[in-house]
Coordinates of N, CA and C in Angstrom, one line a residue:
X25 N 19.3 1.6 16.9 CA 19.3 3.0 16.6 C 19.3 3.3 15.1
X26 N 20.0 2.6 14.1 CA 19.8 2.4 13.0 C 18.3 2.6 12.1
X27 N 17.5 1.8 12.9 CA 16.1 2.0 12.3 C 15.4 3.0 12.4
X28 N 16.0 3.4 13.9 CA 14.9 4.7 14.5 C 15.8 6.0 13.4
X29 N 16.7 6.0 13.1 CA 17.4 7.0 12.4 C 16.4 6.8 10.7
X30 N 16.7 5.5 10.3 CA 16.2 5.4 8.9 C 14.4 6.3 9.1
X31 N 13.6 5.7 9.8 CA 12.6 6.2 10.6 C 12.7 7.5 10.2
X32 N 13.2 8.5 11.4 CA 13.1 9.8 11.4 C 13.9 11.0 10.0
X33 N 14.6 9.9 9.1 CA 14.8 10.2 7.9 C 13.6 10.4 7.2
X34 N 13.0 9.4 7.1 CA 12.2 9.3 6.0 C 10.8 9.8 6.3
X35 N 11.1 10.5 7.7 CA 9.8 11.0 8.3 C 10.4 12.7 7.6
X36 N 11.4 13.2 8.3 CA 11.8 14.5 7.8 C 11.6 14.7 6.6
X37 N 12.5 13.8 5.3 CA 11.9 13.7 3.5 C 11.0 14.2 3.4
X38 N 9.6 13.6 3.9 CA 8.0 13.3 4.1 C 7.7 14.9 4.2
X39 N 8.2 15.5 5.2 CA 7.6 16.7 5.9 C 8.3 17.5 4.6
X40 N 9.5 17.7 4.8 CA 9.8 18.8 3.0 C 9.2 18.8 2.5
X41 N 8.8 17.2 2.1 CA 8.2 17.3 0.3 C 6.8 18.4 0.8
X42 N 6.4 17.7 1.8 CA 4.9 18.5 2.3 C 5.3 19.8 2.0
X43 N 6.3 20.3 3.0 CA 6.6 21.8 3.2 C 6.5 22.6 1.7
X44 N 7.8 21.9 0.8 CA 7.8 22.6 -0.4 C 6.9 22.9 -1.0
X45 N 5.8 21.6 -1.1 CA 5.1 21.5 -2.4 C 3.5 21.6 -1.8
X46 N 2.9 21.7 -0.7 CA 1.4 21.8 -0.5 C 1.4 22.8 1.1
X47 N 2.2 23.2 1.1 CA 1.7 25.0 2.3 C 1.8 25.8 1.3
X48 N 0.4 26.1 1.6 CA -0.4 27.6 0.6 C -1.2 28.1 1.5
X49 N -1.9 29.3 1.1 CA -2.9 30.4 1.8 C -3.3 30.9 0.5
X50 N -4.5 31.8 1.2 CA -5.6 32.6 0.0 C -5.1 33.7 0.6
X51 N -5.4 34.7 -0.4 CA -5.5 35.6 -0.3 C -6.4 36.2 -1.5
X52 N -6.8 37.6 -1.3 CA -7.8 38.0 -2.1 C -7.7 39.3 -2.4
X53 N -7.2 39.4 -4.1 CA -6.4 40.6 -4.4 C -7.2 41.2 -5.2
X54 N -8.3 42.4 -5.1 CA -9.2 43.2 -6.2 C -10.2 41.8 -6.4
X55 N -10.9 41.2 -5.4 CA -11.8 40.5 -5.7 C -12.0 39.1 -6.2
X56 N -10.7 38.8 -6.6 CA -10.2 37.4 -6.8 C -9.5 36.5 -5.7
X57 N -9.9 35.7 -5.3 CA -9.0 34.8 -4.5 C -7.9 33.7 -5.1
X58 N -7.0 34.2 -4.5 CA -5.5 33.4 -5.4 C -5.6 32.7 -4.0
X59 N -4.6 31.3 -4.7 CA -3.8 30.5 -3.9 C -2.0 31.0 -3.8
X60 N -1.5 31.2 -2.6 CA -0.1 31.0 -2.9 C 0.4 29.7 -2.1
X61 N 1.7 29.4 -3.0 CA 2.4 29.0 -2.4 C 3.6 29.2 -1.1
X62 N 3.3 29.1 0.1 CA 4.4 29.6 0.8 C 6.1 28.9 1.4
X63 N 5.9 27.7 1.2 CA 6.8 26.9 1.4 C 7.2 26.7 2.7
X64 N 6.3 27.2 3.7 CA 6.6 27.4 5.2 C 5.4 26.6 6.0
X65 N 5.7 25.6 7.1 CA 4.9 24.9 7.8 C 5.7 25.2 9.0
X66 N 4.9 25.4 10.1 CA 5.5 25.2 11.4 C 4.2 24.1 11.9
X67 N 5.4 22.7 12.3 CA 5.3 21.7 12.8 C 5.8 21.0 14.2
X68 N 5.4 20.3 14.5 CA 5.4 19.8 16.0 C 5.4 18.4 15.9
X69 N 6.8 17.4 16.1 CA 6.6 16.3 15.9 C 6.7 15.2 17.5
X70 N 6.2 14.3 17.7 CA 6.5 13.7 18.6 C 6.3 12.3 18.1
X71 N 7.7 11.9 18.9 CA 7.8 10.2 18.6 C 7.5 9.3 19.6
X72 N 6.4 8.2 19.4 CA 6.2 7.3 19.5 C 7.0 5.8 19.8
X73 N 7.1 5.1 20.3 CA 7.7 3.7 19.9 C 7.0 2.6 20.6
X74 N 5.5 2.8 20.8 CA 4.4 1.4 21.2 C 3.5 1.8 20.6
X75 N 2.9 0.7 20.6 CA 1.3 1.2 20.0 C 0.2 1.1 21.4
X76 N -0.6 1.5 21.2 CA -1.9 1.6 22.8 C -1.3 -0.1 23.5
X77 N -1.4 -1.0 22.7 CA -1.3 -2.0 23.6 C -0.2 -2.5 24.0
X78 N 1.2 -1.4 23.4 CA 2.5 -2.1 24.1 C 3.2 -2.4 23.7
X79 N 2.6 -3.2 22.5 CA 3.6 -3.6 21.3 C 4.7 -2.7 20.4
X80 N 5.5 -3.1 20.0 CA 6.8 -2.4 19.7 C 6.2 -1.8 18.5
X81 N 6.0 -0.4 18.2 CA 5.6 0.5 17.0 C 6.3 1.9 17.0
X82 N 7.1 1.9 16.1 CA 7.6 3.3 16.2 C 7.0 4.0 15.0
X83 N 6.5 5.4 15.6 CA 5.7 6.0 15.3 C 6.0 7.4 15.4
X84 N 5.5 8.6 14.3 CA 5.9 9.7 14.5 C 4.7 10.7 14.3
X85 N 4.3 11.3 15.4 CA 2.9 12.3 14.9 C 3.3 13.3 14.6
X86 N 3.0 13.8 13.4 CA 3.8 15.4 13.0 C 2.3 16.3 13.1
X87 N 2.0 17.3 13.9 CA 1.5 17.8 13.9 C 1.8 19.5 13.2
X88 N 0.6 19.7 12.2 CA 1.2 20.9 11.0 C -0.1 22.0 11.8
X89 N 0.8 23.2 12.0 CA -0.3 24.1 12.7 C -1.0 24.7 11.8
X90 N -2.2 25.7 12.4 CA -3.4 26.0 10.9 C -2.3 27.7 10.5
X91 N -0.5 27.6 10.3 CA -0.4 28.9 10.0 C 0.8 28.7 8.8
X92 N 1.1 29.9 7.9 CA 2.4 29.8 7.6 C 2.9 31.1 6.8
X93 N 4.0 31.3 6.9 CA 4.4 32.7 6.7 C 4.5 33.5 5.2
X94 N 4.0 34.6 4.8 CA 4.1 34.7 3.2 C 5.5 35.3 3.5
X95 N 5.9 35.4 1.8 CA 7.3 35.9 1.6 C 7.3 37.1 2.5
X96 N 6.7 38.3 2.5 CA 6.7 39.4 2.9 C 6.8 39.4 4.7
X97 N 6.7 38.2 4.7 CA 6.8 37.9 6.8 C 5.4 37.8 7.4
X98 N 4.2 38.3 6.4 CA 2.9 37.9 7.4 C 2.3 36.6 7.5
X99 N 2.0 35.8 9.1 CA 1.6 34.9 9.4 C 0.0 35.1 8.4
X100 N -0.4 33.9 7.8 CA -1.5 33.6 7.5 C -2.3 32.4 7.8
X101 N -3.3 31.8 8.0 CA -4.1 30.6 7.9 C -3.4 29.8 6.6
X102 N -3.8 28.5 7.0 CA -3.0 27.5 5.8 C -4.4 27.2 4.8
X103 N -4.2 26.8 3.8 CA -5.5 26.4 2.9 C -4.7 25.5 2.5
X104 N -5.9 24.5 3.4 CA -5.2 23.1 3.5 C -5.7 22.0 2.8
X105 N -6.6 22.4 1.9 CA -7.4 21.4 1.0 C -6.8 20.4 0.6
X106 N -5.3 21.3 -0.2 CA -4.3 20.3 -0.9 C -3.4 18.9 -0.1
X107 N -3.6 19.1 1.6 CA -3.2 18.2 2.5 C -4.4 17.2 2.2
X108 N -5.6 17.3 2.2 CA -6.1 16.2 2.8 C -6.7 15.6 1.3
X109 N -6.9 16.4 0.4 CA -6.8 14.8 -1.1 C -5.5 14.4 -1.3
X110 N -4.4 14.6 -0.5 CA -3.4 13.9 -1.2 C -2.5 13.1 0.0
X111 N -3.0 13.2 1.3 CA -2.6 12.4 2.4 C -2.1 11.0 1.9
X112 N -2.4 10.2 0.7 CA -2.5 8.9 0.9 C -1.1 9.1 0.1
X113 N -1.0 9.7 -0.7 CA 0.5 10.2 -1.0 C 1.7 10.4 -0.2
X114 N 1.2 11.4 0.6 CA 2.4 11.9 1.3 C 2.6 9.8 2.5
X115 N 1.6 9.0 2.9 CA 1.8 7.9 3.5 C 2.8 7.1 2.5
X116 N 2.6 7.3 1.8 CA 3.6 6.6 0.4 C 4.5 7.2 0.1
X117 N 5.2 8.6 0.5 CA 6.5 9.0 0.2 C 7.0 8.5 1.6
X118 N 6.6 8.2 2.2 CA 7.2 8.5 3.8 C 7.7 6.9 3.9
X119 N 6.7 5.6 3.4 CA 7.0 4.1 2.9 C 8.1 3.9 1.9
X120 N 8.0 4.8 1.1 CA 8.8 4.8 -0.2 C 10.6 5.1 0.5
X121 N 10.3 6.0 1.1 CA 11.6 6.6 1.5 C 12.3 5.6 2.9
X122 N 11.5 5.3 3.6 CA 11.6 4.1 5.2 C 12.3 3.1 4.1
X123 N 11.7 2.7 3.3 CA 11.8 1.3 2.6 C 13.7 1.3 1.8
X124 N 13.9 2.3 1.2 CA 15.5 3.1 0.7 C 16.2 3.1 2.1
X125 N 15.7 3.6 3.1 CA 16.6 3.7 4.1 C 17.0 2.2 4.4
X126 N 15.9 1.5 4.9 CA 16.3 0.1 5.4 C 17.2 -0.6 4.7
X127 N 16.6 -0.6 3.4 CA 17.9 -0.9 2.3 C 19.7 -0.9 2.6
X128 N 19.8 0.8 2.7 CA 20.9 1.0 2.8 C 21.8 0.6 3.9
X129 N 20.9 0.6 5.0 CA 21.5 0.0 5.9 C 21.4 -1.8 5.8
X130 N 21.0 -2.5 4.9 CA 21.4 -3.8 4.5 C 20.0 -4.9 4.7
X131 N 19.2 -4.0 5.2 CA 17.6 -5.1 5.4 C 17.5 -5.1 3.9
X132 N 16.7 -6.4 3.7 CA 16.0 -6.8 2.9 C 14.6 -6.0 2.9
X133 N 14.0 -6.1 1.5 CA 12.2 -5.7 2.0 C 11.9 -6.9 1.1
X134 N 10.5 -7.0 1.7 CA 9.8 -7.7 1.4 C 8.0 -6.7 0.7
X135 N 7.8 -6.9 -1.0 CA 6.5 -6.3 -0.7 C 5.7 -6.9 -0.3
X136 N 4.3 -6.7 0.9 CA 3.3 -7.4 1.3 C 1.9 -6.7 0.3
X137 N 1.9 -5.9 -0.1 CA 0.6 -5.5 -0.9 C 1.0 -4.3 -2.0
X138 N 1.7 -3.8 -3.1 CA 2.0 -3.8 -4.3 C 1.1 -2.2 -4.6
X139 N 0.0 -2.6 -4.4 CA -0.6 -1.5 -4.4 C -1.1 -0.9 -3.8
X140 N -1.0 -0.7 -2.2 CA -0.9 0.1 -1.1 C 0.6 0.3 -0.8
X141 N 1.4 0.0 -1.4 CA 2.8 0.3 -1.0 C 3.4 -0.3 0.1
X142 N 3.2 -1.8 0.5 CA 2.8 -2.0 2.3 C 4.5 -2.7 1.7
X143 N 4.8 -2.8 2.7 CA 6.5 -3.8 3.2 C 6.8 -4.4 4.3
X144 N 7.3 -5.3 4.4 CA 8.0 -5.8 6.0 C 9.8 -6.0 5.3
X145 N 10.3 -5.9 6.7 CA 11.6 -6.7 6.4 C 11.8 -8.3 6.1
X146 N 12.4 -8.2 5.4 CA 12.3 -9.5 5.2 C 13.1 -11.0 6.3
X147 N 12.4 -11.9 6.5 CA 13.3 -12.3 7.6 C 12.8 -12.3 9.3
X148 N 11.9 -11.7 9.2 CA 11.0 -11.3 11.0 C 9.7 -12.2 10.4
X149 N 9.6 -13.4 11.5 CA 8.9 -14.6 10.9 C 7.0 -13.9 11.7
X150 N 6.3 -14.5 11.0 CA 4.9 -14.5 10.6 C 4.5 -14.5 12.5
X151 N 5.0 -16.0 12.8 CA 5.0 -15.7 14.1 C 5.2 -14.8 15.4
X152 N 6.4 -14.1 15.0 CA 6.9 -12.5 15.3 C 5.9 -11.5 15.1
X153 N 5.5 -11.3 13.8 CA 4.6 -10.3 13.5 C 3.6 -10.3 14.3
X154 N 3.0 -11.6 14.3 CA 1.8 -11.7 15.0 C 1.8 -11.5 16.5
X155 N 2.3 -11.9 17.1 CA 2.4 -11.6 18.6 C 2.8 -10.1 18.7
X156 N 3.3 -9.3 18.0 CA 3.2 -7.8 18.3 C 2.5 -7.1 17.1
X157 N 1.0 -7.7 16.8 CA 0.3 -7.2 16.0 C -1.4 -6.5 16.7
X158 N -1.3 -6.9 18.2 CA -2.6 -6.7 18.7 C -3.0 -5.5 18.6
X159 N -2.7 -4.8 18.3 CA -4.0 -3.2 18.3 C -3.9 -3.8 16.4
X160 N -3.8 -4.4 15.6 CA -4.0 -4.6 14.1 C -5.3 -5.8 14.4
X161 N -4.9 -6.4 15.1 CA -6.3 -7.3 15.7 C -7.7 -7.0 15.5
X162 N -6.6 -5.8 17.0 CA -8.5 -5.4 17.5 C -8.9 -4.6 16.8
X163 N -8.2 -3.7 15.7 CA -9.1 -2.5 14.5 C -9.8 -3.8 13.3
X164 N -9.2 -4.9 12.9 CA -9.8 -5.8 12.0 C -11.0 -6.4 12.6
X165 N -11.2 -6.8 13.6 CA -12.1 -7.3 14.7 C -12.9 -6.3 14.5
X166 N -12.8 -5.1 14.8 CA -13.9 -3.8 15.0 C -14.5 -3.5 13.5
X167 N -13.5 -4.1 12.2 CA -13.8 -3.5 10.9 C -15.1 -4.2 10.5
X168 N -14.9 -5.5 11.5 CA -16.0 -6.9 10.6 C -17.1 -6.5 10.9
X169 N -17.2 -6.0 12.7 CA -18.2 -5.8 13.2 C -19.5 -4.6 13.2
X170 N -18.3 -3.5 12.2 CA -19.0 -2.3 11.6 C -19.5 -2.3 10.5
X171 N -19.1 -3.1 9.6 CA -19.5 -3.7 8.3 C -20.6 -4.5 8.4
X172 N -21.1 -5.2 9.6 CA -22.5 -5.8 9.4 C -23.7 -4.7 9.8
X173 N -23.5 -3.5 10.8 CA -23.8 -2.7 11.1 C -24.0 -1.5 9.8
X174 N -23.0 -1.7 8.8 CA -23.0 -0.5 8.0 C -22.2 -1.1 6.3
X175 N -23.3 -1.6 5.9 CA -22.6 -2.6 5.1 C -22.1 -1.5 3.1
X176 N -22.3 -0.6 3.5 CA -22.7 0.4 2.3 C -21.3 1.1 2.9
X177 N -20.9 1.5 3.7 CA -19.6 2.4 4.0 C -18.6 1.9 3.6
X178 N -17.9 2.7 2.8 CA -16.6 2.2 2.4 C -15.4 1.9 3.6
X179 N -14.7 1.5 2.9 CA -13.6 1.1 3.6 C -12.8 1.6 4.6
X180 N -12.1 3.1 3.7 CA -11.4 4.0 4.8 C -12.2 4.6 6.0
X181 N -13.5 4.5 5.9 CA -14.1 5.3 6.9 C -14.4 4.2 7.5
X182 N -14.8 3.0 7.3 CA -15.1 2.1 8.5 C -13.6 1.5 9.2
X183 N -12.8 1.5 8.2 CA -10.9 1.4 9.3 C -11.0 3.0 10.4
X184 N -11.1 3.9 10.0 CA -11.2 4.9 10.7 C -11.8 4.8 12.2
X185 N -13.5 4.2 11.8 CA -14.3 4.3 13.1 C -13.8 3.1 14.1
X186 N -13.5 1.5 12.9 CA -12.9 0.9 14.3 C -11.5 1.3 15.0
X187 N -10.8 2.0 14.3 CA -9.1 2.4 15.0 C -9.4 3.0 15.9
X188 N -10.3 4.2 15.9 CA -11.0 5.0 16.9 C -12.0 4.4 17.9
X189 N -13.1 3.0 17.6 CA -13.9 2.9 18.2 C -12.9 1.6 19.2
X190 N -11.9 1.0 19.1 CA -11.6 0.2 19.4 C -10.2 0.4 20.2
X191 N -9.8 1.5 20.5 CA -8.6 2.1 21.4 C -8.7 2.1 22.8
X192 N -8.0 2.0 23.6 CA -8.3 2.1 24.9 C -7.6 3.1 24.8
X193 N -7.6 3.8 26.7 CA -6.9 4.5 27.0 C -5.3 4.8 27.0
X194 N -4.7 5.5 26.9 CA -3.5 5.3 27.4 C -2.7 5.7 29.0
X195 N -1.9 4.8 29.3 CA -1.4 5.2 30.3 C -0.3 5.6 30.7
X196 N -0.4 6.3 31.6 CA 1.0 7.5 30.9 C 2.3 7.2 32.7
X197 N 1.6 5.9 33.3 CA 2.6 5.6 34.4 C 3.4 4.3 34.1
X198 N 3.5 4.1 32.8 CA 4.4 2.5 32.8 C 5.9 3.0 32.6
X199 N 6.6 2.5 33.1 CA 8.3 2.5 33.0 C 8.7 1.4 31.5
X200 N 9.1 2.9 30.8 CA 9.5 1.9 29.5 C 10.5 1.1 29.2
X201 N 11.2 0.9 30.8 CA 12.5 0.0 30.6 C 11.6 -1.4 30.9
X202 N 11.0 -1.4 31.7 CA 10.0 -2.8 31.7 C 9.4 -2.8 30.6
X203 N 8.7 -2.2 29.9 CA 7.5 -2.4 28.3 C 8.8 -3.0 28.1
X204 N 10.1 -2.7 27.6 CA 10.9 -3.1 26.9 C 11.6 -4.6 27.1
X205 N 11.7 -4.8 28.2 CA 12.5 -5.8 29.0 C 11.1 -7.1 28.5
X206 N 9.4 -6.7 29.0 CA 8.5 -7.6 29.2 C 8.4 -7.7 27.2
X207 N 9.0 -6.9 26.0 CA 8.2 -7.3 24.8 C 9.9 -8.2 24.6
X208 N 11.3 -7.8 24.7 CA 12.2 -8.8 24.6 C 11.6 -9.9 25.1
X209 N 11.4 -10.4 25.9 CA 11.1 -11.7 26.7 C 10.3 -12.2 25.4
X210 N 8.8 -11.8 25.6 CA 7.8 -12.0 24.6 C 8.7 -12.5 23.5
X211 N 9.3 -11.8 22.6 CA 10.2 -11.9 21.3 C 11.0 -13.8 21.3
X212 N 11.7 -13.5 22.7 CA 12.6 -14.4 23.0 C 12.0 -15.9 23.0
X213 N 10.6 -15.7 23.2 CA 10.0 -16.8 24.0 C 9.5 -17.2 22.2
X214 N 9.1 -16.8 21.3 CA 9.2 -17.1 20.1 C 10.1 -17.8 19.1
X215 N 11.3 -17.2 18.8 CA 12.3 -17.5 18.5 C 13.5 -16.6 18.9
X216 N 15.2 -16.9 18.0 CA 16.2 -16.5 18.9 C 16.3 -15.0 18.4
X217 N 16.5 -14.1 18.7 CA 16.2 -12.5 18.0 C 18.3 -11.9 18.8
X218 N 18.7 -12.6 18.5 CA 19.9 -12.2 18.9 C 20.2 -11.2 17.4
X219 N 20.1 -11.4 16.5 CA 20.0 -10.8 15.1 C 19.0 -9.3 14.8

């Protein structure tokens, strides 16, 4: 429960900083279009804790609606430009902040790449990772195979098309006390995870 708290800490942080500092609208006063600032998002979050294939991933989709309120109380459209050049930011306040929480509750981190901001705890062996890394598999798998196909497309957009081209469905009849019971086992059958 610890993690899922640090988790939804550093997911909440994430959404303020958003809220405060990039919900704006236009408006257009005597023929100029201004940007304001409104400081208001209405959001919709739902949590996750598998990934498509089952593996233990806790996850949070915050969905930001297209509106937000001016000072004076009228609902407007969001002008959302400022969301999407600086996404890779807001993925880095949200890592930055997970990573302080873990901390405090006594994990170690570990950096794995410096300049994407990437971390693991330290101590969850290579082995571990790997056996609950299969949807990381199948998007690297899908990345090779779109790059021979499309050898000029950068990076982010070919991770993009295999995450998307490489998904199955999901199913929405499994009993999560079994996922849970069948990925302990898994875990167990690795090494001792009494820790």
């Amino acid at each position: 429960l610890n993690i899922r708290d640090a988790h939804d800490r550093a997911v909440n942080e994430t959404v303020k900083f958003i809220q405060e500092n990039y919900s704006q609208t236009r408006e257009q006063i005597d023929g100029v279009r201004n940007t304001i600032n409104t400081r208001k998002l209405v959001i919709a979050k739902f949590q996750h804790d598998t990934s498509r294939e089952l593996d233990p991933q806790l996850h949070t989709h915050s969905f930001v609606l297209n509106m937000t309120q001016k000072e004076n109380g009228e609902w407007r459209a969001l002008h959302n430009d400022e969301f999407f050049k600086n996404k890779q930011l807001f993925g880095q306040i949200y890592r930055n902040q997970l990573a302080s929480n873990l901390k405090d509750l006594g994990y170690q981190i570990e950096v794995t790449d410096a300049k994407k901001g990437l971390f693991e705890v330290k101590g969850v062996s290579k082995e571990l990772l790997k056996e609950f890394s299969k949807r990381t598999e199948q998007v690297e798998a899908k990345i090779k195979e779109l790059k021979g196909k499309y050898p000029e497309m950068e990076e982010g957009k070919l991770k993009e098309m295999a995450t998307l081209d490489s998904r199955k469905s999901k199913d929405k009849t499994l009993d999560r006390t079994q996922i849970r019971a069948e990925n302990l086992k898994r875990a167990e059958a690795i090494e001792d995870i009494s820790n």
